[in-house]
mmCIF file of C-alpha atoms and ligand atoms in Angstrom:
data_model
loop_
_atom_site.group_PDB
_atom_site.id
_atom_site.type_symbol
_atom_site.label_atom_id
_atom_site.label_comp_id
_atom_site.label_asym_id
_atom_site.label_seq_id
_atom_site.Cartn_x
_atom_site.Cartn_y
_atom_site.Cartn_z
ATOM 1 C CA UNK A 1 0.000 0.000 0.000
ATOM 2 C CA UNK A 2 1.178 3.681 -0.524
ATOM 3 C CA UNK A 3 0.870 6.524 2.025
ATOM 4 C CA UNK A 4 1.545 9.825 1.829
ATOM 5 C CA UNK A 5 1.187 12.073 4.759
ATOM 6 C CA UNK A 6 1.445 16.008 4.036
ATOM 7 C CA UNK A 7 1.242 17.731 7.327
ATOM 8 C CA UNK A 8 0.395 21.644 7.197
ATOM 9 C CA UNK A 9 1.898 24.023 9.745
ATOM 10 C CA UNK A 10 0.710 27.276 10.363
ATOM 11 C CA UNK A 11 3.525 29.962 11.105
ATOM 12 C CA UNK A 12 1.727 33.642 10.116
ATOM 13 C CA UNK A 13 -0.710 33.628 12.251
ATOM 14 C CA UNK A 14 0.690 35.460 15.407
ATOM 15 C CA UNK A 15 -2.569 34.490 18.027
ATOM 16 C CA UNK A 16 -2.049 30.305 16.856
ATOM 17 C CA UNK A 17 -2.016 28.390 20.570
ATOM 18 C CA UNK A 18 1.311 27.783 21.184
ATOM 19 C CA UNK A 19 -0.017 24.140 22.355
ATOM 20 C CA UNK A 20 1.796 22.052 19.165
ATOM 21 C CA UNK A 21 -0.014 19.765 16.587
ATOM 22 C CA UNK A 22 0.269 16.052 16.498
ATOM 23 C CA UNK A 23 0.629 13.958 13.582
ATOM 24 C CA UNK A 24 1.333 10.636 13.173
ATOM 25 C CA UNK A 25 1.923 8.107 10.764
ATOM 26 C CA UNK A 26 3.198 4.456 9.961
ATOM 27 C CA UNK A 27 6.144 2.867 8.460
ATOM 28 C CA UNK A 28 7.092 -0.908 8.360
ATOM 29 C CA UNK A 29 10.145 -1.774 9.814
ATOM 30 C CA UNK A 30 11.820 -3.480 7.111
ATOM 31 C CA UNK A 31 11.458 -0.210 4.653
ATOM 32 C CA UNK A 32 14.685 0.705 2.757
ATOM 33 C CA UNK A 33 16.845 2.984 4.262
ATOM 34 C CA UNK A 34 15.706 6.772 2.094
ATOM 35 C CA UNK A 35 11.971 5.429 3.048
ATOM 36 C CA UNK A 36 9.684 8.392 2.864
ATOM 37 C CA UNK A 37 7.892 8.780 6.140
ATOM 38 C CA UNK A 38 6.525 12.249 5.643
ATOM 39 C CA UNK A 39 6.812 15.466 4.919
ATOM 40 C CA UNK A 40 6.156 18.985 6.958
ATOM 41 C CA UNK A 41 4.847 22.058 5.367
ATOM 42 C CA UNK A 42 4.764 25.442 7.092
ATOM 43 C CA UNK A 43 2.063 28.342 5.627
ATOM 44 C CA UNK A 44 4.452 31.209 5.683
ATOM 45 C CA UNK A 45 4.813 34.441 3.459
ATOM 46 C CA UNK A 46 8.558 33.608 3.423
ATOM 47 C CA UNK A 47 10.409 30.295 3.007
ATOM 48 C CA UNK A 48 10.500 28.212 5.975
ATOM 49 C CA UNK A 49 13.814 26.302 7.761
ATOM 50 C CA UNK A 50 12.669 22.622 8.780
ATOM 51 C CA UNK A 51 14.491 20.904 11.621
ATOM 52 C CA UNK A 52 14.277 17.703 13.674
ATOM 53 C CA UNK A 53 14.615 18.964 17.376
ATOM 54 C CA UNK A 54 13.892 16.393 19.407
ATOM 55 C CA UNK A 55 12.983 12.778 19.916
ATOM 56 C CA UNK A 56 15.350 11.189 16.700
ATOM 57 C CA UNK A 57 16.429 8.472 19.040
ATOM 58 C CA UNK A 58 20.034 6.824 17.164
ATOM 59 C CA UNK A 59 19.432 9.802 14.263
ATOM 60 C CA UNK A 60 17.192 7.198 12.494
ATOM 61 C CA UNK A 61 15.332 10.181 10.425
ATOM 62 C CA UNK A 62 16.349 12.958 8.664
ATOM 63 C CA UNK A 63 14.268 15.709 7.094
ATOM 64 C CA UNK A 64 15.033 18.041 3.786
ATOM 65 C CA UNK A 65 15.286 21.963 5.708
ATOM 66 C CA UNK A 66 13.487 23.192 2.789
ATOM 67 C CA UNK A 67 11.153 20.247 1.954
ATOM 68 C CA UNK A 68 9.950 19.431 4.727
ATOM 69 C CA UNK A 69 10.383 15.911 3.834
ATOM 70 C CA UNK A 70 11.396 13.392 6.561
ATOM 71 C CA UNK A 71 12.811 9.869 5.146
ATOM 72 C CA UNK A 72 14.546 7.019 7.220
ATOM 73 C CA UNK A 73 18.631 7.361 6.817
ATOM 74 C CA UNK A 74 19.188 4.107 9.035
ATOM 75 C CA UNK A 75 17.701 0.379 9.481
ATOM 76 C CA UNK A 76 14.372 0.535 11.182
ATOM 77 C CA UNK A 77 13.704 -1.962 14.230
ATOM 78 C CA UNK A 78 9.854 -2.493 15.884
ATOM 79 C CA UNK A 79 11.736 -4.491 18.576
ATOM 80 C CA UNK A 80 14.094 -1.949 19.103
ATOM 81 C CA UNK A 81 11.737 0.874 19.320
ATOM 82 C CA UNK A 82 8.390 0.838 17.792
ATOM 83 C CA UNK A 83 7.598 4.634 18.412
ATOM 84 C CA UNK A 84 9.125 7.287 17.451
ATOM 85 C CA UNK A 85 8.043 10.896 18.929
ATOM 86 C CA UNK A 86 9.790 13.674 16.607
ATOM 87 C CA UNK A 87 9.582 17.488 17.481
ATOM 88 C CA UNK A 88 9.554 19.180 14.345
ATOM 89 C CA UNK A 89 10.066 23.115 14.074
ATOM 90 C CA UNK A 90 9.336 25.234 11.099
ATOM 91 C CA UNK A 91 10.982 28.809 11.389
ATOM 92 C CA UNK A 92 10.664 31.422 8.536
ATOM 93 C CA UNK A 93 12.772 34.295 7.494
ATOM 94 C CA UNK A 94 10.600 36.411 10.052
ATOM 95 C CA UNK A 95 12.310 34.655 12.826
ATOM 96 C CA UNK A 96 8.819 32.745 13.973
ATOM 97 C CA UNK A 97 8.843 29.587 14.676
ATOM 98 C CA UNK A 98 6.446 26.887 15.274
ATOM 99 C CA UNK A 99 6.718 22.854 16.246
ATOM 100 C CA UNK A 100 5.024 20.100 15.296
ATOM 101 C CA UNK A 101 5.159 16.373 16.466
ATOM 102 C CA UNK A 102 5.151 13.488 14.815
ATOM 103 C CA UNK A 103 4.855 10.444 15.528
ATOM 104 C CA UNK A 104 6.138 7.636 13.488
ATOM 105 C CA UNK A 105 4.860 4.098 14.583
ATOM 106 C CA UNK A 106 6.876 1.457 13.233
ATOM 107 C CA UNK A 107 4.632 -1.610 11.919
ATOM 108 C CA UNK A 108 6.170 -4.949 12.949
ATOM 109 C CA UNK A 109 7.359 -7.217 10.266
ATOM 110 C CA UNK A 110 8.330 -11.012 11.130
ATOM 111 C CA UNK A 111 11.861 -10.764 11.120
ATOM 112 C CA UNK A 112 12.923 -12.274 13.638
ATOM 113 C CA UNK A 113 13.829 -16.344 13.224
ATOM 114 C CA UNK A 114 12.050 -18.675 16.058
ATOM 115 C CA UNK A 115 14.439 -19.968 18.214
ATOM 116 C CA UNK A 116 14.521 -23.741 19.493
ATOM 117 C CA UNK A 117 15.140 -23.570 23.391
ATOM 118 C CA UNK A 118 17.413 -26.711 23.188
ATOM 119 C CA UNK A 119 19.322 -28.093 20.458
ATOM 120 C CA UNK A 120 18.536 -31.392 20.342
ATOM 121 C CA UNK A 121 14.973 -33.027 20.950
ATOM 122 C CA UNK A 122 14.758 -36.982 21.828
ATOM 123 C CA UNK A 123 11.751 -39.246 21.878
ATOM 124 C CA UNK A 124 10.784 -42.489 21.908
ATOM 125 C CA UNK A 125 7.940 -45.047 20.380
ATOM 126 C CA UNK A 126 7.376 -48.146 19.583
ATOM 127 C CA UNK A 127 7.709 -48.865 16.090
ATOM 128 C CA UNK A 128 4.015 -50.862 16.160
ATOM 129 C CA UNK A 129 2.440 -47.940 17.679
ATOM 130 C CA UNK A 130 -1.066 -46.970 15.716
ATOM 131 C CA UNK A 131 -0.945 -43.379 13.500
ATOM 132 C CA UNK A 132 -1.315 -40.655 15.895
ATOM 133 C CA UNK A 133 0.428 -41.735 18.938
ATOM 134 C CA UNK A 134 2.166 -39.233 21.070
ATOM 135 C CA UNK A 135 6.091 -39.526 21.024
ATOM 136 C CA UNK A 136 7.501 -39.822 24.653
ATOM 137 C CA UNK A 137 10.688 -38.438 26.400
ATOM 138 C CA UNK A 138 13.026 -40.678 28.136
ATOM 139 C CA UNK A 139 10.715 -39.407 31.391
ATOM 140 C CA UNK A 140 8.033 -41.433 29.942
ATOM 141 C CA UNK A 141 6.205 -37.927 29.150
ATOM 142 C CA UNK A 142 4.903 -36.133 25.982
ATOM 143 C CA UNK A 143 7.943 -34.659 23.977
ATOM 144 C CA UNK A 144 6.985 -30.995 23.429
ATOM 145 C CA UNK A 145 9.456 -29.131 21.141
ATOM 146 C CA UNK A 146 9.397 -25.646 22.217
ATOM 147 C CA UNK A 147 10.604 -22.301 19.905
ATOM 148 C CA UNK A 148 10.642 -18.289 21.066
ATOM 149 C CA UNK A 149 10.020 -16.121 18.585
ATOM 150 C CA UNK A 150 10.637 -12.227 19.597
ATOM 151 C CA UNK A 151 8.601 -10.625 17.195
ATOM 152 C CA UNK A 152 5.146 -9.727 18.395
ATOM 153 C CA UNK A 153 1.337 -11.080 17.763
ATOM 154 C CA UNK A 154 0.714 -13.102 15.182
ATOM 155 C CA UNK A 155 4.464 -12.861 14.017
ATOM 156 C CA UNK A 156 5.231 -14.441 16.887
ATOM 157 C CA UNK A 157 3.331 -17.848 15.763
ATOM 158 C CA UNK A 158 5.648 -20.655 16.072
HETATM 159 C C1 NAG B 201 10.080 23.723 19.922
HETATM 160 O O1 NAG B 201 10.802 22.638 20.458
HETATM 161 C C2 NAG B 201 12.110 22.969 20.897
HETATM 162 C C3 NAG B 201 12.790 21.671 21.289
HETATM 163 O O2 NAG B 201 12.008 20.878 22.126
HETATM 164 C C4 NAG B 201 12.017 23.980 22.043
HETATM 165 O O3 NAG B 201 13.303 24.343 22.466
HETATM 166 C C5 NAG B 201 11.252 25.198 21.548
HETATM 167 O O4 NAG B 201 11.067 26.092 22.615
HETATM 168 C C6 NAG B 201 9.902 24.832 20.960
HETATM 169 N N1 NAG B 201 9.288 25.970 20.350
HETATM 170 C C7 NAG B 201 8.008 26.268 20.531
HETATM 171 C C8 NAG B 201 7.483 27.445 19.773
HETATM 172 O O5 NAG B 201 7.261 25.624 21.277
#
């Protein structure tokens, strides 16, 4: 699917509430490094200065000053962080300035490979058991094979 999230800032009106807006948006984790996540634009009689001010945890974002445009410049990772919470600010020639935030929820992608909790698994039957028997452990109990899997929901199916 394709998204495309224009968010509009208002810097010439003098009265705005200071309070800032909130955006947010959505990007899977396992999008190409140069993703687009969004892009910023300030209403201003003169051209506008974009800038990531706070909340670009490991400088995993980057935004174009005069675009407005804010793309991934590093490896995304849900299980390393799956929210981001960027303060944007806009600042004309004027000298006014104005912040947005964004927030940029990664979507989790199964990426991570199940892991076994032993490495070796051994059971026992007797070779005239009937179809559907249940394979025993040396304890004389069920053998369950057991995998973690650290990605989250459904991805984490094993
Ligand atoms: C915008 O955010 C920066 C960084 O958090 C802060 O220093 C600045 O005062 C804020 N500006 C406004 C207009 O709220």
């Amino acid at each position: 699917s394709i998204s495309f999230h224009i968010w509009l800032l208002i810097l010439n009106i003098p009265h705005l509430p200071s309070s800032p807006v909130e955006y947010s948006t959505e990007i899977s984790e396992s999008a190409s490094i140069g993703s687009f996540v969004g892009m910023v634009t300030a209403y201003s009689l003169s051209s506008v200065v974009y800038e990531i001010k706070d909340g670009n945890i490991g400088d995993v974002f980057a935004i174009n000053p005069n675009s407005g445009v804010i793309v991934s410049q590093k490896a995304l990772d849900f299980e390393t962080l799956p929210v981001y919470t960027l303060t944007v600010q806009g600042t004309n020639m004027a000298g006014l300035s104005t912040n947005a935030t964004v927030l940029i929820h990664l979507r989790d992608e199964n990426d991570n490979i199940p892991i076994f909790m032993q490495s070796e698994y051994t059971g026992l039957i007797s070779e005239s058991a009937s179809v559907n028997s249940v394979v025993l452990t040396d304890k004389n109990v069920p053998l369950v094979i057991r995998a973690t899997d650290a990605d989250k929901e459904s991805n984490a199916f094993v």
